[in-house]
Amino acid sequence: MSDAFHVYDTTLRDGAQREGISYSVADKLAVARLLDGLGVGFIEGGWPGAMPKDTEFFARAAAGELTLRHARLVAFGATRKAGLTAEQDPQVRALLDAQTPVVTLVAKSDRRHIERALRTDVAENCAMVADTVRFLRGEGRRVFVDAEHFFDGYAFDPDTALRVLDAAVTAGADVAVLCDTNGGMLPLGIAEVVAQVGERTGFRLGIHCQDDTGCAVANSVSAVQAGATHVQCTANGYGERTGNADLFAVVGNLATKLDMPVLPALGDLTRVSHALAEIANLAPDTHQPYVGSSAFAHKAGLHASAIKVDPELYNHMDPEVVGNVQRVLVTEMAGRASVELKGAELGLALGAEAVAQVVGTVKEREAHGWSFEAADASLELLMRGALGEESPVPFALESYRVIIERRGGEEVTAEATVKLQVGDERLIATREGNGPVNALDAALRAALEPGCPWLGGVELSDYKVRILTPGGSAGTHAVTRVLVETSDKLGEWTTVGVHPNVVEASWLAMVDALAYAALHSRG
Amino acid sequence: MSDAFHVYDTTLRDGAQREGISYSVADKLAVARLLDGLGVGFIEGGWPGAMPKDTEFFARAAAGELTLRHARLVAFGATRKAGLTAEQDPQVRALLDAQTPVVTLVAKSDRRHIERALRTDVAENCAMVADTVRFLRGEGRRVFVDAEHFFDGYAFDPDTALRVLDAAVTAGADVAVLCDTNGGMLPLGIAEVVAQVGERTGFRLGIHCQDDTGCAVANSVSAVQAGATHVQCTANGYGERTGNADLFAVVGNLATKLDMPVLPALGDLTRVSHALAEIANLAPDTHQPYVGSSAFAHKAGLHASAIKVDPELYNHMDPEVVGNVQRVLVTEMAGRASVELKGAELGLALGAEAVAQVVGTVKEREAHGWSFEAADASLELLMRGALGEESPVPFALESYRVIIERRGGEEVTAEATVKLQVGDERLIATREGNGPVNALDAALRAALEPGCPWLGGVELSDYKVRILTPGGSAGTHAVTRVLVETSDKLGEWTTVGVHPNVVEASWLAMVDALAYAALHSRG
């Protein structure tokens, strides 16, 4: 994408402020890869020096763990402290050490914050901004400046707010980003201020909105209509308090309402939105604009036939543009076309009958909480079953038993026993583990490994649990969905299991994982 | 409230279109009472004649089951069918039979819908509108007209759209409500059209927005700024697809940003929002503007001391105005200031020593995967422990044991046994459950309930599992974090447990939940 318009993502920094989100470094790398795949221009990775995990993220990215095709990586941080030079300030050094091509500095632009929170005066605040920008420019960095609390500050004392922008841009900052940090603005007011500031300064302006009035998306889009050419968002609107402007809604609006195709991979919005929710371990918002599973769902009733004939009369846009689908009945996403496509991808020649059977099974299972979107290996096994292939599971289960015990202040123990039939042989093994699933995995391997030496190279590399349909009168009665990621030297694959009992759900996913390994002769 | 501005709620009709909502008639009566308590001007109760439950709702309301203090009840329906007089049309009769002082009619105003969905022409469509309005006015009803698909229709063929409004108002309709039925508008466009239509017609205009661009709240507020004096919303933004404009955000914005105090009981917004979520059987959206439990939650860290001194610098408004509270989240960035703030919030006088102890414990536990930001109740117990208060856990654990078994194709069983000491008594109980945690919860309750009858009202309402530090070489060795949400008639609280074993992590969170209940004498 050209530099004329910036889609700037801050999921990894501002988005991570959302109550309940706690990204690991591996999560952060995965998030960055997905955002890069969408084609965002800038990915703000965190605040090196202030947050140890962010420092590690930048180190691992620089060491080669993150190869970006579209996006440039951004380190976020504060200007130099009062009384230090930029070069001396360890936080500024940490920004350099992050080795990103771009640095975004946060600068106070509301006089009340300068005086009451920073306890300094406007002149020193501007010097801190200018010095830091100049130093980083001298070190070859491109610099953006987030003018914190800009709209409140501009309403209270416009001169101070504009002086801060001027200090930043004169020192070499590329974009002055106007931030509605407390999120109290409305779109007509945002548009008016952005247009005014643009006219008074001539600077390249960006916009950063929080959703406290429920208007972050609208405010961001209004700012663009008023002249901003850099928009800061977070995936799914994650962020502190009520959140930030949702990347997917902002981009969807710019592309489909204002004819600004600012992202190359618009058709991936829905998939990436859901994958990012998965990594954040949050349920996707089914009612989210553009990407929610209900976003184009019509309760059939009166208009069903009209919707069928003239869908464009009842949708504000074609859902396929953002990789979403219209749903008229209460059915899940699987359609014939996507199953055919998937089969072809896996090299399976599914006939019409097998496709129908797979669609039926997927719909039925998804109604019970299964999800094959992130579990390709389970889907492949299901497709092979529909083709009449024999099950590749290398055993028949007679029984398993898991016992978890705790005595007073003592250790908690978990012990599992499996009894299997493999060919003519009956195998029994008992093993202990850290928890029930770990013990069961260990017992299963102990029983199988003598006959399947290849199993030694196959390991469970990630394990995710989601409780579905919570919020009822008895949370522990909810269904549990387990996703298991398994890997060997050749690659990794994901399988799924669903059951009210977390141990059985895990068992189902583990058995699929072994079946997939056996199928692909990973030995 | 005066008639000069209408807050019009359609939760019971348009809100009920949300996927997953299914109100009983008793639910509908309860919703109407709560909305009336807030002071909304109009409550649209449903579509009598088309929906049997709605017909019953109006009948029971008219029979005396619903006494409204502020609001007027509204019946919603269609204009007469082509070829019938309004008087003959059974659907129009059903509107009269609903015995409401106000009727809202839906009218097509997009020529494409008139021709392709209704299969008639503009003249007949206008006659259907005018006849039905005139008939209902003759029967003493006040009439509003919802101009469906107005914005799309006005863009496509403004003359037709305006003719339909004219037919309605000339026949006696009070308000011409412009509907963004497909939800594709943005705020600057909405404001422009509303201003134009107001200027060209001089009619009293209303606004009804769907949230497909994520702008329903912004669009509604922009329409009001452009001259609309009647705004249609739903509680919590419930509605078809992505939903409608959220009543609480719209009203919050009008009152606190535009100085339009359109609801008398603003301080009840938060309580009523949560109660309405309860009736809809949906989890409240914690990140909802104004009323969400995270709406004024700050991850403390760097700014904690500043927030403490000047909360108004960090909130876009005083949360108490809408009955909400500021919360400081104690996170990995936890410092003394945020712990002090949190202690004050809980009414605990933590001295310097206790603060230091809490900070130390939180930091140490968070390094091991605990998270207190979403587990206020566990944090309170930790703080009370630091103050030397005795543990409120009403028992001492001797041991527990959980057995999960599966035999071949048979059912999976989970059985738990707990052995406890309560005072001088030794209690043993065994129970089965859907899974290990459910069984353990059941056994613990079975043992304790005879001595703690209050436990009957305490229930586990949500249960979340997160696997931490995944991506290592052995996923099943990762640590498990469990968040348990527990509720009783008085409120809800969240506790946390972390352990490699999911059962023990759940146990820790459940014990904290019971301790919190015991502490606050929920009996």
mmCIF file of N, CA and C in Angstrom, chain B residues 75-176:
data_model
loop_
_atom_site.group_PDB
_atom_site.id
_atom_site.type_symbol
_atom_site.label_atom_id
_atom_site.label_comp_id
_atom_site.label_asym_id
_atom_site.label_seq_id
_atom_site.Cartn_x
_atom_site.Cartn_y
_atom_site.Cartn_z
ATOM 1 N N ALA B 75 -48.193 0.347 20.007
ATOM 2 C CA ALA B 75 -48.323 -0.868 19.188
ATOM 3 C C ALA B 75 -47.732 -0.577 17.816
ATOM 4 N N PHE B 76 -46.987 -1.554 17.294
ATOM 5 C CA PHE B 76 -46.309 -1.393 16.004
ATOM 6 C C PHE B 76 -46.991 -2.281 14.972
ATOM 7 N N GLY B 77 -47.116 -1.773 13.749
ATOM 8 C CA GLY B 77 -47.697 -2.627 12.712
ATOM 9 C C GLY B 77 -47.573 -2.021 11.334
ATOM 10 N N ALA B 78 -48.114 -2.746 10.361
ATOM 11 C CA ALA B 78 -48.012 -2.326 8.967
ATOM 12 C C ALA B 78 -49.252 -1.530 8.565
ATOM 13 N N THR B 79 -49.125 -0.841 7.445
ATOM 14 C CA THR B 79 -50.281 -0.146 6.867
ATOM 15 C C THR B 79 -51.219 -1.182 6.258
ATOM 16 N N ARG B 80 -52.417 -0.741 5.854
ATOM 17 C CA ARG B 80 -53.387 -1.666 5.255
ATOM 18 C C ARG B 80 -52.786 -2.332 4.020
ATOM 19 N N LYS B 81 -53.290 -3.529 3.741
ATOM 20 C CA LYS B 81 -52.873 -4.231 2.517
ATOM 21 C C LYS B 81 -53.533 -3.570 1.311
ATOM 22 N N ALA B 82 -52.926 -3.755 0.141
ATOM 23 C CA ALA B 82 -53.532 -3.263 -1.100
ATOM 24 C C ALA B 82 -54.871 -3.959 -1.300
ATOM 25 N N GLY B 83 -55.890 -3.194 -1.709
ATOM 26 C CA GLY B 83 -57.191 -3.803 -2.024
ATOM 27 C C GLY B 83 -58.145 -3.901 -0.852
ATOM 28 N N LEU B 84 -57.722 -3.515 0.341
ATOM 29 C CA LEU B 84 -58.611 -3.502 1.517
ATOM 30 C C LEU B 84 -58.715 -2.070 2.026
ATOM 31 N N THR B 85 -59.797 -1.728 2.702
ATOM 32 C CA THR B 85 -59.791 -0.458 3.439
ATOM 33 C C THR B 85 -59.048 -0.710 4.744
ATOM 34 N N ALA B 86 -58.610 0.363 5.350
ATOM 35 C CA ALA B 86 -57.896 0.219 6.620
ATOM 36 C C ALA B 86 -58.793 -0.457 7.648
ATOM 37 N N GLU B 87 -60.060 -0.074 7.644
ATOM 38 C CA GLU B 87 -61.002 -0.608 8.615
ATOM 39 C C GLU B 87 -61.189 -2.117 8.460
ATOM 40 N N GLN B 88 -61.127 -2.575 7.187
ATOM 41 C CA GLN B 88 -61.335 -4.001 6.939
ATOM 42 C C GLN B 88 -60.113 -4.853 7.268
ATOM 43 N N ASP B 89 -58.937 -4.215 7.249
ATOM 44 C CA ASP B 89 -57.701 -5.001 7.350
ATOM 45 C C ASP B 89 -57.526 -5.562 8.759
ATOM 46 N N PRO B 90 -57.459 -6.897 8.870
ATOM 47 C CA PRO B 90 -57.383 -7.488 10.216
ATOM 48 C C PRO B 90 -56.136 -7.062 10.992
ATOM 49 N N GLN B 91 -55.041 -6.788 10.263
ATOM 50 C CA GLN B 91 -53.822 -6.359 10.970
ATOM 51 C C GLN B 91 -54.010 -4.951 11.545
ATOM 52 N N VAL B 92 -54.714 -4.112 10.846
ATOM 53 C CA VAL B 92 -54.970 -2.762 11.360
ATOM 54 C C VAL B 92 -55.934 -2.833 12.547
ATOM 55 N N ARG B 93 -56.913 -3.733 12.445
ATOM 56 C CA ARG B 93 -57.838 -3.928 13.576
ATOM 57 C C ARG B 93 -57.048 -4.391 14.813
ATOM 58 N N ALA B 94 -56.090 -5.261 14.593
ATOM 59 C CA ALA B 94 -55.300 -5.764 15.732
ATOM 60 C C ALA B 94 -54.557 -4.621 16.416
ATOM 61 N N LEU B 95 -54.160 -3.625 15.636
ATOM 62 C CA LEU B 95 -53.492 -2.452 16.227
ATOM 63 C C LEU B 95 -54.455 -1.693 17.132
ATOM 64 N N LEU B 96 -55.691 -1.556 16.684
ATOM 65 C CA LEU B 96 -56.704 -0.889 17.523
ATOM 66 C C LEU B 96 -56.985 -1.699 18.781
ATOM 67 N N ASP B 97 -57.122 -3.030 18.578
ATOM 68 C CA ASP B 97 -57.446 -3.908 19.707
ATOM 69 C C ASP B 97 -56.375 -3.879 20.790
ATOM 70 N N ALA B 98 -55.165 -3.506 20.416
ATOM 71 C CA ALA B 98 -54.087 -3.448 21.416
ATOM 72 C C ALA B 98 -54.338 -2.339 22.443
ATOM 73 N N GLN B 99 -55.247 -1.434 22.114
ATOM 74 C CA GLN B 99 -55.693 -0.383 23.059
ATOM 75 C C GLN B 99 -54.564 0.489 23.584
ATOM 76 N N THR B 100 -53.595 0.782 22.740
ATOM 77 C CA THR B 100 -52.514 1.678 23.151
ATOM 78 C C THR B 100 -52.832 3.103 22.714
ATOM 79 N N PRO B 101 -52.340 4.085 23.446
ATOM 80 C CA PRO B 101 -52.606 5.477 23.029
ATOM 81 C C PRO B 101 -51.858 5.849 21.747
ATOM 82 N N VAL B 102 -50.796 5.117 21.437
ATOM 83 C CA VAL B 102 -49.960 5.461 20.284
ATOM 84 C C VAL B 102 -49.791 4.234 19.393
ATOM 85 N N VAL B 103 -49.793 4.472 18.079
ATOM 86 C CA VAL B 103 -49.494 3.403 17.119
ATOM 87 C C VAL B 103 -48.360 3.879 16.207
ATOM 88 N N THR B 104 -47.390 3.013 15.984
ATOM 89 C CA THR B 104 -46.345 3.314 14.997
ATOM 90 C C THR B 104 -46.537 2.401 13.795
ATOM 91 N N LEU B 105 -46.648 3.028 12.631
ATOM 92 C CA LEU B 105 -46.824 2.266 11.387
ATOM 93 C C LEU B 105 -45.517 2.238 10.621
ATOM 94 N N VAL B 106 -45.211 1.089 10.033
ATOM 95 C CA VAL B 106 -44.033 1.015 9.182
ATOM 96 C C VAL B 106 -44.492 1.232 7.735
ATOM 97 N N ALA B 107 -43.768 2.099 7.021
ATOM 98 C CA ALA B 107 -44.131 2.413 5.642
ATOM 99 C C ALA B 107 -42.893 2.306 4.766
ATOM 100 N N LYS B 108 -43.070 1.746 3.584
ATOM 101 C CA LYS B 108 -41.918 1.643 2.682
ATOM 102 C C LYS B 108 -41.656 2.993 2.038
ATOM 103 N N SER B 109 -40.380 3.398 2.006
ATOM 104 C CA SER B 109 -40.069 4.699 1.417
ATOM 105 C C SER B 109 -38.953 4.610 0.378
ATOM 106 N N ASP B 110 -38.538 3.366 0.087
ATOM 107 C CA ASP B 110 -37.528 3.140 -0.959
ATOM 108 C C ASP B 110 -38.280 2.563 -2.160
ATOM 109 N N ARG B 111 -38.223 3.246 -3.302
ATOM 110 C CA ARG B 111 -39.013 2.823 -4.463
ATOM 111 C C ARG B 111 -38.723 1.380 -4.857
ATOM 112 N N ARG B 112 -37.466 0.944 -4.692
ATOM 113 C CA ARG B 112 -37.139 -0.444 -5.052
ATOM 114 C C ARG B 112 -37.898 -1.445 -4.190
ATOM 115 N N HIS B 113 -38.055 -1.100 -2.897
ATOM 116 C CA HIS B 113 -38.811 -1.998 -2.021
ATOM 117 C C HIS B 113 -40.300 -1.959 -2.360
ATOM 118 N N ILE B 114 -40.798 -0.767 -2.684
ATOM 119 C CA ILE B 114 -42.217 -0.644 -3.052
ATOM 120 C C ILE B 114 -42.505 -1.513 -4.273
ATOM 121 N N GLU B 115 -41.634 -1.443 -5.249
ATOM 122 C CA GLU B 115 -41.885 -2.144 -6.508
ATOM 123 C C GLU B 115 -41.509 -3.622 -6.451
ATOM 124 N N ARG B 116 -40.379 -3.930 -5.806
ATOM 125 C CA ARG B 116 -39.893 -5.307 -5.880
ATOM 126 C C ARG B 116 -40.350 -6.172 -4.709
ATOM 127 N N ALA B 117 -40.493 -5.627 -3.513
ATOM 128 C CA ALA B 117 -40.917 -6.453 -2.374
ATOM 129 C C ALA B 117 -42.435 -6.345 -2.183
ATOM 130 N N LEU B 118 -42.945 -5.112 -2.247
ATOM 131 C CA LEU B 118 -44.389 -4.911 -2.041
ATOM 132 C C LEU B 118 -45.165 -5.164 -3.331
ATOM 133 N N ARG B 119 -44.516 -5.080 -4.462
ATOM 134 C CA ARG B 119 -45.112 -5.265 -5.785
ATOM 135 C C ARG B 119 -46.314 -4.359 -6.006
ATOM 136 N N THR B 120 -46.099 -3.075 -5.734
ATOM 137 C CA THR B 120 -47.142 -2.101 -6.033
ATOM 138 C C THR B 120 -46.442 -0.839 -6.540
ATOM 139 N N ASP B 121 -47.186 0.265 -6.696
ATOM 140 C CA ASP B 121 -46.523 1.486 -7.166
ATOM 141 C C ASP B 121 -46.539 2.553 -6.076
ATOM 142 N N VAL B 122 -45.833 3.634 -6.343
ATOM 143 C CA VAL B 122 -45.650 4.652 -5.314
ATOM 144 C C VAL B 122 -46.981 5.271 -4.897
ATOM 145 N N ALA B 123 -47.868 5.507 -5.856
ATOM 146 C CA ALA B 123 -49.154 6.136 -5.533
ATOM 147 C C ALA B 123 -49.964 5.259 -4.585
ATOM 148 N N GLU B 124 -50.032 3.956 -4.886
ATOM 149 C CA GLU B 124 -50.801 3.049 -4.027
ATOM 150 C C GLU B 124 -50.145 2.925 -2.649
ATOM 151 N N ASN B 125 -48.814 2.876 -2.650
ATOM 152 C CA ASN B 125 -48.100 2.822 -1.376
ATOM 153 C C ASN B 125 -48.446 4.037 -0.516
ATOM 154 N N CYS B 126 -48.461 5.219 -1.130
ATOM 155 C CA CYS B 126 -48.781 6.441 -0.382
ATOM 156 C C CYS B 126 -50.232 6.415 0.099
ATOM 157 N N ALA B 127 -51.127 5.870 -0.723
ATOM 158 C CA ALA B 127 -52.538 5.779 -0.315
ATOM 159 C C ALA B 127 -52.680 4.833 0.877
ATOM 160 N N MET B 128 -51.940 3.729 0.864
ATOM 161 C CA MET B 128 -51.988 2.780 1.983
ATOM 162 C C MET B 128 -51.544 3.457 3.283
ATOM 163 N N VAL B 129 -50.498 4.261 3.175
ATOM 164 C CA VAL B 129 -50.005 4.977 4.347
ATOM 165 C C VAL B 129 -51.053 5.991 4.827
ATOM 166 N N ALA B 130 -51.504 6.819 3.909
ATOM 167 C CA ALA B 130 -52.426 7.905 4.287
ATOM 168 C C ALA B 130 -53.722 7.349 4.864
ATOM 169 N N ASP B 131 -54.308 6.341 4.202
ATOM 170 C CA ASP B 131 -55.569 5.760 4.675
ATOM 171 C C ASP B 131 -55.431 5.208 6.087
ATOM 172 N N THR B 132 -54.333 4.500 6.320
ATOM 173 C CA THR B 132 -54.179 3.836 7.618
ATOM 174 C C THR B 132 -53.952 4.874 8.720
ATOM 175 N N VAL B 133 -53.142 5.870 8.415
ATOM 176 C CA VAL B 133 -52.918 6.932 9.406
ATOM 177 C C VAL B 133 -54.250 7.622 9.724
ATOM 178 N N ARG B 134 -55.000 7.959 8.681
ATOM 179 C CA ARG B 134 -56.245 8.705 8.870
ATOM 180 C C ARG B 134 -57.240 7.894 9.706
ATOM 181 N N PHE B 135 -57.311 6.605 9.400
ATOM 182 C CA PHE B 135 -58.235 5.743 10.136
ATOM 183 C C PHE B 135 -57.872 5.693 11.627
ATOM 184 N N LEU B 136 -56.606 5.502 11.909
ATOM 185 C CA LEU B 136 -56.176 5.383 13.311
ATOM 186 C C LEU B 136 -56.332 6.709 14.041
ATOM 187 N N ARG B 137 -56.073 7.806 13.357
ATOM 188 C CA ARG B 137 -56.278 9.126 13.960
ATOM 189 C C ARG B 137 -57.755 9.304 14.293
ATOM 190 N N GLY B 138 -58.615 8.851 13.363
ATOM 191 C CA GLY B 138 -60.058 8.930 13.588
ATOM 192 C C GLY B 138 -60.495 8.134 14.807
ATOM 193 N N GLU B 139 -59.745 7.108 15.125
ATOM 194 C CA GLU B 139 -60.050 6.277 16.297
ATOM 195 C C GLU B 139 -59.353 6.806 17.550
ATOM 196 N N GLY B 140 -58.781 7.996 17.439
ATOM 197 C CA GLY B 140 -58.213 8.627 18.635
ATOM 198 C C GLY B 140 -56.777 8.275 18.941
ATOM 199 N N ARG B 141 -56.123 7.608 18.012
ATOM 200 C CA ARG B 141 -54.743 7.240 18.279
ATOM 201 C C ARG B 141 -53.783 8.336 17.820
ATOM 202 N N ARG B 142 -52.688 8.477 18.583
ATOM 203 C CA ARG B 142 -51.562 9.263 18.103
ATOM 204 C C ARG B 142 -50.754 8.345 17.184
ATOM 205 N N VAL B 143 -50.295 8.868 16.052
ATOM 206 C CA VAL B 143 -49.615 7.993 15.076
ATOM 207 C C VAL B 143 -48.222 8.511 14.716
ATOM 208 N N PHE B 144 -47.243 7.624 14.800
ATOM 209 C CA PHE B 144 -45.906 7.883 14.260
ATOM 210 C C PHE B 144 -45.727 6.977 13.035
ATOM 211 N N VAL B 145 -44.924 7.427 12.067
ATOM 212 C CA VAL B 145 -44.667 6.568 10.903
ATOM 213 C C VAL B 145 -43.162 6.322 10.752
ATOM 214 N N ASP B 146 -42.792 5.039 10.766
ATOM 215 C CA ASP B 146 -41.401 4.634 10.513
ATOM 216 C C ASP B 146 -41.203 4.500 9.010
ATOM 217 N N ALA B 147 -40.414 5.397 8.426
ATOM 218 C CA ALA B 147 -40.131 5.311 6.991
ATOM 219 C C ALA B 147 -38.955 4.360 6.790
ATOM 220 N N GLU B 148 -39.311 3.116 6.463
ATOM 221 C CA GLU B 148 -38.337 2.021 6.355
ATOM 222 C C GLU B 148 -37.386 2.263 5.190
ATOM 223 N N HIS B 149 -36.134 1.899 5.362
ATOM 224 C CA HIS B 149 -35.117 2.050 4.305
ATOM 225 C C HIS B 149 -35.074 3.480 3.795
ATOM 226 N N PHE B 150 -35.357 4.466 4.681
ATOM 227 C CA PHE B 150 -35.465 5.843 4.188
ATOM 228 C C PHE B 150 -34.172 6.348 3.550
ATOM 229 N N PHE B 151 -33.039 6.120 4.227
ATOM 230 C CA PHE B 151 -31.802 6.743 3.734
ATOM 231 C C PHE B 151 -31.362 6.153 2.398
ATOM 232 N N ASP B 152 -31.493 4.829 2.253
ATOM 233 C CA ASP B 152 -31.177 4.199 0.967
ATOM 234 C C ASP B 152 -32.157 4.695 -0.100
ATOM 235 N N GLY B 153 -33.435 4.779 0.293
ATOM 236 C CA GLY B 153 -34.464 5.214 -0.654
ATOM 237 C C GLY B 153 -34.260 6.664 -1.079
ATOM 238 N N TYR B 154 -33.885 7.495 -0.130
ATOM 239 C CA TYR B 154 -33.674 8.918 -0.418
ATOM 240 C C TYR B 154 -32.474 9.101 -1.349
ATOM 241 N N ALA B 155 -31.456 8.272 -1.175
ATOM 242 C CA ALA B 155 -30.283 8.353 -2.058
ATOM 243 C C ALA B 155 -30.651 7.889 -3.465
ATOM 244 N N PHE B 156 -31.534 6.897 -3.547
ATOM 245 C CA PHE B 156 -31.887 6.310 -4.840
ATOM 246 C C PHE B 156 -32.911 7.173 -5.575
ATOM 247 N N ASP B 157 -33.919 7.651 -4.842
ATOM 248 C CA ASP B 157 -35.015 8.418 -5.455
ATOM 249 C C ASP B 157 -35.646 9.304 -4.391
ATOM 250 N N PRO B 158 -35.084 10.504 -4.200
ATOM 251 C CA PRO B 158 -35.532 11.361 -3.103
ATOM 252 C C PRO B 158 -37.012 11.735 -3.201
ATOM 253 N N ASP B 159 -37.532 11.897 -4.408
ATOM 254 C CA ASP B 159 -38.930 12.309 -4.535
ATOM 255 C C ASP B 159 -39.884 11.297 -3.932
ATOM 256 N N THR B 160 -39.654 10.020 -4.254
ATOM 257 C CA THR B 160 -40.517 8.981 -3.683
ATOM 258 C C THR B 160 -40.435 8.998 -2.169
ATOM 259 N N ALA B 161 -39.212 9.057 -1.640
ATOM 260 C CA ALA B 161 -39.038 9.024 -0.190
ATOM 261 C C ALA B 161 -39.801 10.177 0.470
ATOM 262 N N LEU B 162 -39.710 11.369 -0.125
ATOM 263 C CA LEU B 162 -40.389 12.527 0.465
ATOM 264 C C LEU B 162 -41.908 12.434 0.289
ATOM 265 N N ARG B 163 -42.363 11.859 -0.802
ATOM 266 C CA ARG B 163 -43.820 11.699 -1.008
ATOM 267 C C ARG B 163 -44.420 10.820 0.077
ATOM 268 N N VAL B 164 -43.681 9.782 0.466
ATOM 269 C CA VAL B 164 -44.203 8.886 1.497
ATOM 270 C C VAL B 164 -44.301 9.630 2.840
ATOM 271 N N LEU B 165 -43.279 10.408 3.174
ATOM 272 C CA LEU B 165 -43.347 11.202 4.414
ATOM 273 C C LEU B 165 -44.540 12.162 4.360
ATOM 274 N N ASP B 166 -44.715 12.781 3.203
ATOM 275 C CA ASP B 166 -45.790 13.753 3.050
ATOM 276 C C ASP B 166 -47.157 13.092 3.220
ATOM 277 N N ALA B 167 -47.326 11.896 2.622
ATOM 278 C CA ALA B 167 -48.598 11.172 2.762
ATOM 279 C C ALA B 167 -48.889 10.916 4.235
ATOM 280 N N ALA B 168 -47.861 10.532 4.982
ATOM 281 C CA ALA B 168 -48.035 10.196 6.400
ATOM 282 C C ALA B 168 -48.412 11.421 7.217
ATOM 283 N N VAL B 169 -47.650 12.486 7.063
ATOM 284 C CA VAL B 169 -47.846 13.661 7.916
ATOM 285 C C VAL B 169 -49.134 14.398 7.544
ATOM 286 N N THR B 170 -49.409 14.494 6.238
ATOM 287 C CA THR B 170 -50.636 15.152 5.803
ATOM 288 C C THR B 170 -51.871 14.431 6.361
ATOM 289 N N ALA B 171 -51.774 13.103 6.473
ATOM 290 C CA ALA B 171 -52.909 12.337 6.992
ATOM 291 C C ALA B 171 -53.006 12.396 8.514
ATOM 292 N N GLY B 172 -52.015 13.008 9.169
ATOM 293 C CA GLY B 172 -52.134 13.180 10.617
ATOM 294 C C GLY B 172 -51.057 12.532 11.456
ATOM 295 N N ALA B 173 -50.044 11.953 10.822
ATOM 296 C CA ALA B 173 -48.950 11.394 11.635
ATOM 297 C C ALA B 173 -48.173 12.538 12.287
ATOM 298 N N ASP B 174 -47.748 12.287 13.508
ATOM 299 C CA ASP B 174 -47.074 13.292 14.320
ATOM 300 C C ASP B 174 -45.596 13.425 14.006
ATOM 301 N N VAL B 175 -44.968 12.258 13.797
ATOM 302 C CA VAL B 175 -43.522 12.213 13.602
ATOM 303 C C VAL B 175 -43.222 11.331 12.393
ATOM 304 N N ALA B 176 -42.364 11.823 11.503
ATOM 305 C CA ALA B 176 -41.862 11.007 10.400
ATOM 306 C C ALA B 176 -40.499 10.486 10.824
#
